[in-house]
mmCIF file of C-alpha atoms in Angstrom:
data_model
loop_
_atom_site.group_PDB
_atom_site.id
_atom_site.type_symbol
_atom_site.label_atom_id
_atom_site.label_comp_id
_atom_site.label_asym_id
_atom_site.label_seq_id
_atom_site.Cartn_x
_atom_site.Cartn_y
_atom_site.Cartn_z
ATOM 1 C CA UNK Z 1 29.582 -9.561 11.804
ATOM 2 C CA UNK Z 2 33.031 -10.232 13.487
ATOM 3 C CA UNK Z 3 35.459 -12.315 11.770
ATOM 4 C CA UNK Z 4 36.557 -14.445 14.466
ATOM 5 C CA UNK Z 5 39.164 -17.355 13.050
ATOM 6 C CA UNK Z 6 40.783 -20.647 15.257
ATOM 7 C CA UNK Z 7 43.705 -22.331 14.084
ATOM 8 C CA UNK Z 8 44.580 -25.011 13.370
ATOM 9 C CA UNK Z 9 41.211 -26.080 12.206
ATOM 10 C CA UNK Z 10 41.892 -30.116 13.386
ATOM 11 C CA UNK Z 11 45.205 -31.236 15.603
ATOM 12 C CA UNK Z 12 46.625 -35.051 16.597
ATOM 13 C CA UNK Z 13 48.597 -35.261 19.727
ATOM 14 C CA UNK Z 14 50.056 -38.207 21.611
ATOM 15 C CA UNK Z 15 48.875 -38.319 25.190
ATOM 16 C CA UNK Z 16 51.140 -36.434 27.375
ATOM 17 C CA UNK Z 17 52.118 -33.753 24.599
ATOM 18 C CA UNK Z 18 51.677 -30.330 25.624
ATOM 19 C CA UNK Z 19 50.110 -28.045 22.871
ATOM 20 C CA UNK Z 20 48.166 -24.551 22.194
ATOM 21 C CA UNK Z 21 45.582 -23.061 19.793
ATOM 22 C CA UNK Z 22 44.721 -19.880 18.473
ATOM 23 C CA UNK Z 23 42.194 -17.725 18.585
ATOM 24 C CA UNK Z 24 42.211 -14.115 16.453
ATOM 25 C CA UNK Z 25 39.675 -11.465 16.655
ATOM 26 C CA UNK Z 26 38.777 -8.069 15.179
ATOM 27 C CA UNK Z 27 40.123 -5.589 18.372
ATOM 28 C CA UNK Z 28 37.303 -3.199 17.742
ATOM 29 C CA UNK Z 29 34.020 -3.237 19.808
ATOM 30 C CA UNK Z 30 35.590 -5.955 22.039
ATOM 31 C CA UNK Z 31 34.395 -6.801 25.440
ATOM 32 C CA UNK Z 32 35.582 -9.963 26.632
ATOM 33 C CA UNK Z 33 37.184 -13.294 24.696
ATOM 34 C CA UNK Z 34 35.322 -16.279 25.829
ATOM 35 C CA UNK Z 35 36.827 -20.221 24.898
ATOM 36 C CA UNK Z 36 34.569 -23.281 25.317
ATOM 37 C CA UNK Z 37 34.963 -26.948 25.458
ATOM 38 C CA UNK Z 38 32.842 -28.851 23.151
ATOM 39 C CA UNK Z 39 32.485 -32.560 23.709
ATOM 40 C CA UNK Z 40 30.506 -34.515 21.184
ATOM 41 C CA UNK Z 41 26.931 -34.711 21.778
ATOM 42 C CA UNK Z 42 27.213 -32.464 24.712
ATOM 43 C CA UNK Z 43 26.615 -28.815 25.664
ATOM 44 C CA UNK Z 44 29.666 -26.735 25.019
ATOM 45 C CA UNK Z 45 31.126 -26.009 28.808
ATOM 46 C CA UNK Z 46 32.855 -22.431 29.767
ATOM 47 C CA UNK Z 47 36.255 -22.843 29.908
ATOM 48 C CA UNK Z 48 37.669 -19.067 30.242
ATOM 49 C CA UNK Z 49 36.339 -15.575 30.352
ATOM 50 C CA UNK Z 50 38.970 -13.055 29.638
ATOM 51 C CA UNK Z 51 38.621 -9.403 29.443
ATOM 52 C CA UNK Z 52 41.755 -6.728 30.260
ATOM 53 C CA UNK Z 53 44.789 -6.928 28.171
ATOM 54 C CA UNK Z 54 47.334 -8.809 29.715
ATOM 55 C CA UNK Z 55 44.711 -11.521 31.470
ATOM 56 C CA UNK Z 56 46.142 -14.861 32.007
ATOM 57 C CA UNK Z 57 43.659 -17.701 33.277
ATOM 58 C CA UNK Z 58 44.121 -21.106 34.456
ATOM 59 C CA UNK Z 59 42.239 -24.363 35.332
ATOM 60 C CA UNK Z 60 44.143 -26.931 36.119
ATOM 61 C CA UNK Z 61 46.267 -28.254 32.881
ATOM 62 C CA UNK Z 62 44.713 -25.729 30.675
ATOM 63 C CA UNK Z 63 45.172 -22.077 30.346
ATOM 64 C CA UNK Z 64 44.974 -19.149 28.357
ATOM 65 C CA UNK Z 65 46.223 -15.902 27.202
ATOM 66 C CA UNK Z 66 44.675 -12.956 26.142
ATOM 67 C CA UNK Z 67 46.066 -9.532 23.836
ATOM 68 C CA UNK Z 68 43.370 -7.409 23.114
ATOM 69 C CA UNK Z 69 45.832 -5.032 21.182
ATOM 70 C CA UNK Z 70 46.685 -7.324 18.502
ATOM 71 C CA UNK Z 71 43.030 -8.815 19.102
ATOM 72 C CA UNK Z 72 44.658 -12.682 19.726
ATOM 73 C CA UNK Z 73 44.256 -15.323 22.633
ATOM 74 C CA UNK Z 74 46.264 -18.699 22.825
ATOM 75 C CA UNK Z 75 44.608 -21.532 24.778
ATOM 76 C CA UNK Z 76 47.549 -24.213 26.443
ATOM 77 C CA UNK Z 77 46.691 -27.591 27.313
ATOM 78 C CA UNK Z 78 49.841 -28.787 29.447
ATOM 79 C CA UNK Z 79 50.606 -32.792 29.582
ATOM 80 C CA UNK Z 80 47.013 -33.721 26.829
ATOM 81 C CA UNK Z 81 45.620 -36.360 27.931
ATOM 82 C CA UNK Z 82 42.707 -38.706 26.185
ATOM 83 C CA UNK Z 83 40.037 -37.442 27.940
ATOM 84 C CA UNK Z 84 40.947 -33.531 26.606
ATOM 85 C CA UNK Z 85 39.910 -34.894 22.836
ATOM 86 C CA UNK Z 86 37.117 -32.281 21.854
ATOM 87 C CA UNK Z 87 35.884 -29.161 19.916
ATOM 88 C CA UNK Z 88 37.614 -25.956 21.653
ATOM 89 C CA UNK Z 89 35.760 -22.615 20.847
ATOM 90 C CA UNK Z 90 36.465 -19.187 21.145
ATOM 91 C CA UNK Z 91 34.041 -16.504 20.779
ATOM 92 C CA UNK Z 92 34.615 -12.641 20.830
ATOM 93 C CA UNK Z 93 32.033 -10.852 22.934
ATOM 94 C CA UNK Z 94 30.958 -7.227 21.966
ATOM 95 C CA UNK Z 95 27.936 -4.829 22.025
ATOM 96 C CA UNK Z 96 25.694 -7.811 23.820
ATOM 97 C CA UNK Z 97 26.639 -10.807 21.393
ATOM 98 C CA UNK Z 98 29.184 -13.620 20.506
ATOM 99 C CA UNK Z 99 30.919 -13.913 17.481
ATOM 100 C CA UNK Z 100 32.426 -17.765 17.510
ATOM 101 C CA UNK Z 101 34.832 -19.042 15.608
ATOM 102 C CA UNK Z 102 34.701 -22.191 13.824
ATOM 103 C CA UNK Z 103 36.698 -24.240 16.583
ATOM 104 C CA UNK Z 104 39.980 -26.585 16.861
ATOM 105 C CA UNK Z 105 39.201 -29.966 17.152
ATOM 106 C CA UNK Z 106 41.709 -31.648 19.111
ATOM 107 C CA UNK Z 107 42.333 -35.774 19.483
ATOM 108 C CA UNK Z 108 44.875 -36.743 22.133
ATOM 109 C CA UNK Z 109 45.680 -40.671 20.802
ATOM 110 C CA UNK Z 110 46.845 -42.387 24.410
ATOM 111 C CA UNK K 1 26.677 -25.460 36.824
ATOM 112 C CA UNK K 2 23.775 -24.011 35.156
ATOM 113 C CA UNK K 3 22.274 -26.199 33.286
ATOM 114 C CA UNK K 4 20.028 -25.697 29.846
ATOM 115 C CA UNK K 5 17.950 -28.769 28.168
ATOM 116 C CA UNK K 6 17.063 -28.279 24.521
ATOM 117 C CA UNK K 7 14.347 -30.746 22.944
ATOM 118 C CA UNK K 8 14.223 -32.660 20.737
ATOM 119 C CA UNK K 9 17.744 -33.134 20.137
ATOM 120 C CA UNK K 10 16.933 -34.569 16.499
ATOM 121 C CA UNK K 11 14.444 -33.970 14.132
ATOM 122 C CA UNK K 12 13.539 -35.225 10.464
ATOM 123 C CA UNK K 13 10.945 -33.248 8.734
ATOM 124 C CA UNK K 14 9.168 -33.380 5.483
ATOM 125 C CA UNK K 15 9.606 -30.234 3.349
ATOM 126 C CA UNK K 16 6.851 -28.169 4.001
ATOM 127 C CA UNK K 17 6.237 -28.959 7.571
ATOM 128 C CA UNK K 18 7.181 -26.624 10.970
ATOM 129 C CA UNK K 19 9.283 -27.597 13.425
ATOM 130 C CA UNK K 20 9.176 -26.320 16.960
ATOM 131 C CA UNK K 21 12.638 -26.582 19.576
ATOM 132 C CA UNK K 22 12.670 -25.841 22.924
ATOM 133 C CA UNK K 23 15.297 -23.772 25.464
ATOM 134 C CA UNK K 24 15.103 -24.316 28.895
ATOM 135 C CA UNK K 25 16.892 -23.197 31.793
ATOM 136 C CA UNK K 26 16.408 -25.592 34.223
ATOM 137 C CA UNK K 27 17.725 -24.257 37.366
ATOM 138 C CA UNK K 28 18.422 -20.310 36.558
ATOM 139 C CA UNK K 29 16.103 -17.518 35.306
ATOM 140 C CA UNK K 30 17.525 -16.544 32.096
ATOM 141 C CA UNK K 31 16.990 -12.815 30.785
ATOM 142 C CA UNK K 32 18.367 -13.801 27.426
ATOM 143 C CA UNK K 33 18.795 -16.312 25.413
ATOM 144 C CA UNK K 34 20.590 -16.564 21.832
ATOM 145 C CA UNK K 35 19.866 -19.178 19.030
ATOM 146 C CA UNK K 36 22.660 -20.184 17.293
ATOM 147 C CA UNK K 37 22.744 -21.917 13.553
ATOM 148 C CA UNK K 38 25.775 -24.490 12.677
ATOM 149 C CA UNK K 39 26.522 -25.380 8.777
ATOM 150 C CA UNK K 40 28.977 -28.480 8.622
ATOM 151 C CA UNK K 41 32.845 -27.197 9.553
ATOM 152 C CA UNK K 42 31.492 -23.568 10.147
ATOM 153 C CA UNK K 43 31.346 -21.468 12.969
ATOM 154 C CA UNK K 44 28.201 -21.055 15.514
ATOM 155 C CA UNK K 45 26.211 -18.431 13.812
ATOM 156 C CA UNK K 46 23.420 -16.087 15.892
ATOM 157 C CA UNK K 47 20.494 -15.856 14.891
ATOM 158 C CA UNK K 48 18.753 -13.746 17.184
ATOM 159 C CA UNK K 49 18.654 -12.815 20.488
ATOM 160 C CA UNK K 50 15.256 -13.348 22.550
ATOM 161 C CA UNK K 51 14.807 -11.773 25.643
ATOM 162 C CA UNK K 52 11.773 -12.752 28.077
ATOM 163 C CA UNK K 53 8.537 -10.781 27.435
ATOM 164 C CA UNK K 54 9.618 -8.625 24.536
ATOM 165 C CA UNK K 55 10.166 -9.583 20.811
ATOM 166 C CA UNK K 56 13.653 -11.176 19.455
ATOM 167 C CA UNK K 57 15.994 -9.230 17.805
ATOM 168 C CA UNK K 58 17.057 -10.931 15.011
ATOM 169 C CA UNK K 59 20.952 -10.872 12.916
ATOM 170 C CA UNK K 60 20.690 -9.529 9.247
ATOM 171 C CA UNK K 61 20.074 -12.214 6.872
ATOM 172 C CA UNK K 62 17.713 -14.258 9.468
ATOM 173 C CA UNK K 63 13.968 -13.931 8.439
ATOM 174 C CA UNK K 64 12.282 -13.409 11.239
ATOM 175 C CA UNK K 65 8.667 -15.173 9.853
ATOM 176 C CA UNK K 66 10.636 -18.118 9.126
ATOM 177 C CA UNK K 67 12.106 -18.504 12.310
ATOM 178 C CA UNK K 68 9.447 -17.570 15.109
ATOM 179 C CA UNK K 69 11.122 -17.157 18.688
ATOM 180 C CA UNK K 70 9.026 -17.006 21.617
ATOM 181 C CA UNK K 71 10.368 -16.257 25.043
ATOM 182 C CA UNK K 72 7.558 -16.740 26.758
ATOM 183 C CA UNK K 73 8.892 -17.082 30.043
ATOM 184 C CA UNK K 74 12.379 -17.016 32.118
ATOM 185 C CA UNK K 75 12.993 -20.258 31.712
ATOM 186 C CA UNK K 76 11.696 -20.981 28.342
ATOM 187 C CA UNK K 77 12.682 -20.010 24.647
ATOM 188 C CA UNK K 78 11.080 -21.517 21.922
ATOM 189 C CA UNK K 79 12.197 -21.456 18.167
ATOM 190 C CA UNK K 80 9.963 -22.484 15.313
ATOM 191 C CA UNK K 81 11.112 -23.380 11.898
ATOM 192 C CA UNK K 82 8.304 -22.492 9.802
ATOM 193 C CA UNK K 83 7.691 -24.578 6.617
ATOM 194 C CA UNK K 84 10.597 -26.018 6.970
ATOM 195 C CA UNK K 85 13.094 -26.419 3.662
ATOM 196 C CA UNK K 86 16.068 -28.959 2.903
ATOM 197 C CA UNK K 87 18.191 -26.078 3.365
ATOM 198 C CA UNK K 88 17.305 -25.235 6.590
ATOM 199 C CA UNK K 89 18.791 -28.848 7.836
ATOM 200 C CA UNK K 90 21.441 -27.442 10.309
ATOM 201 C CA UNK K 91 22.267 -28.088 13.993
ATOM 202 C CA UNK K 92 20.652 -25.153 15.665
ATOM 203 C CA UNK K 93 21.607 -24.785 19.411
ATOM 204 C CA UNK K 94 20.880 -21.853 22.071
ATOM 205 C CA UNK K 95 22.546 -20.849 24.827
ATOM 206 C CA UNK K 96 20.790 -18.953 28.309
ATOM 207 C CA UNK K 97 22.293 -15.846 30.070
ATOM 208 C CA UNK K 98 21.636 -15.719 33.835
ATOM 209 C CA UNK K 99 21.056 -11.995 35.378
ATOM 210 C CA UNK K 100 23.438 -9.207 34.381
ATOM 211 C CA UNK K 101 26.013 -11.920 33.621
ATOM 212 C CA UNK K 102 27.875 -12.720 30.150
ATOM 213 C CA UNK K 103 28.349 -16.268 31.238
ATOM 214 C CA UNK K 104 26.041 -18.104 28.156
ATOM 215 C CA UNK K 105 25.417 -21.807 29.193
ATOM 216 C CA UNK K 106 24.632 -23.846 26.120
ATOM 217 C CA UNK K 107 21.848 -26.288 25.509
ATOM 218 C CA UNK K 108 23.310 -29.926 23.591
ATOM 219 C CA UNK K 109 21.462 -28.529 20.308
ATOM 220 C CA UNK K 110 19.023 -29.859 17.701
ATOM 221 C CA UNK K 111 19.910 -31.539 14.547
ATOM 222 C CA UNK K 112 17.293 -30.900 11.800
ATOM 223 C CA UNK K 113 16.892 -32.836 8.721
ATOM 224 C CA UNK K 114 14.481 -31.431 6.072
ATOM 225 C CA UNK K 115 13.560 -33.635 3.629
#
């Protein structure tokens, strides 16, 4: 079993503040780092797929990072606004399955 | 987007009892589909992986007569809880791969209560 960890666990931001999360994963058997948006008492949504060293992606206010050499990714969420409040995951994909970690749970207070 | 329905989306149970959830694709063939458990403030955690027309594999620690997976066709997985124990109560959810891709799309999950 991968240990995959998130921090923080829980964040507070004021609308408008930009902030980031992390993700940190084993670097061994990896594939490709996957984050998801998790909305309460919805289906968790693809955010990112991220794969080479290096990858940057973007969508819109949010984007992310990804070092597969020091096995971390760092998810940005530029300008938060009310409607980003939710569960972000990240899972580490290897050999066929996801390893997830346990999420950040993110309130932006307007 | 591809979208996955998962039913029933809650579920109290006597102890004792089975429990059966559904995973459905509902506008993509899925290959494979995962099962996921979720404790409170813990991460998802697989369970097995079912792929159509051949038996799940299941993770180490997951009995697989306690947790019967049938993927009986591409669009459907089903998971059954079998006599069912207070500490099974979780939030299970599964998630649906479409062809060759590693894209999972998620179902909203079941919450089980065992009683």
């Amino acid at each position: 079993i991968l240990n995959v960890e998130q921090s923080p666990q829980s964040l507070h931001v004021q609308e408008g503040d930009s902030t980031n999360f992390t993700c940190s994963f084993p670097s061994s058997n990896f594939y490709a780092l996957h984050w998801y948006r998790w909305e309460t008492a919805k289906s968790p949504e693809a955010l990112f797929v991220m794969t080479l060293n290096g990858d940057e992606k973007k969508k819109g206010r949010i984007s992310a990072t990804l070092n597969t050499k020091e096995g971390y990714s760092y998810l940005y969420i530029k300008g938060s606004q009310p409607e980003d409040s939710a569960t972000y995951l990240c899972a580490s994909e290897g050999s066929g399955k996801f390893y997830f970690g346990s999420g950040t749970k993110l309130n932006v207070k307007p | 987007g591809a979208v996955v329905s998962q039913h029933p989306s809650r579920v109290i149970c006597k102890s004792g009892t089975s429990v059966k959830i559904e995973c459905r694709s509902l506008d993509f063939q899925a290959t494979t589909m995962f099962w996921y458990r979720q404790f409170p403030k813990q991460s998802l955690m697989l369970m097995a992986t079912s792929n159509e027309g051949s038996k799940a594999t299941y993770e180490q620690g997951v009995e697989k007569d306690k947790f019967l997976i049938n993927h009986a066709s591409l669009t459907l997985s089903t998971l059954t809880v079998t006599s069912a124990h207070p500490e099974d109560s979780s939030f299970y959810i599964c998630s649906a791969v479409a062809g060759r891709g590693n894209e999972q799309f998620f179902g909203p999950g079941t919450r089980l209560t065992v009683l």
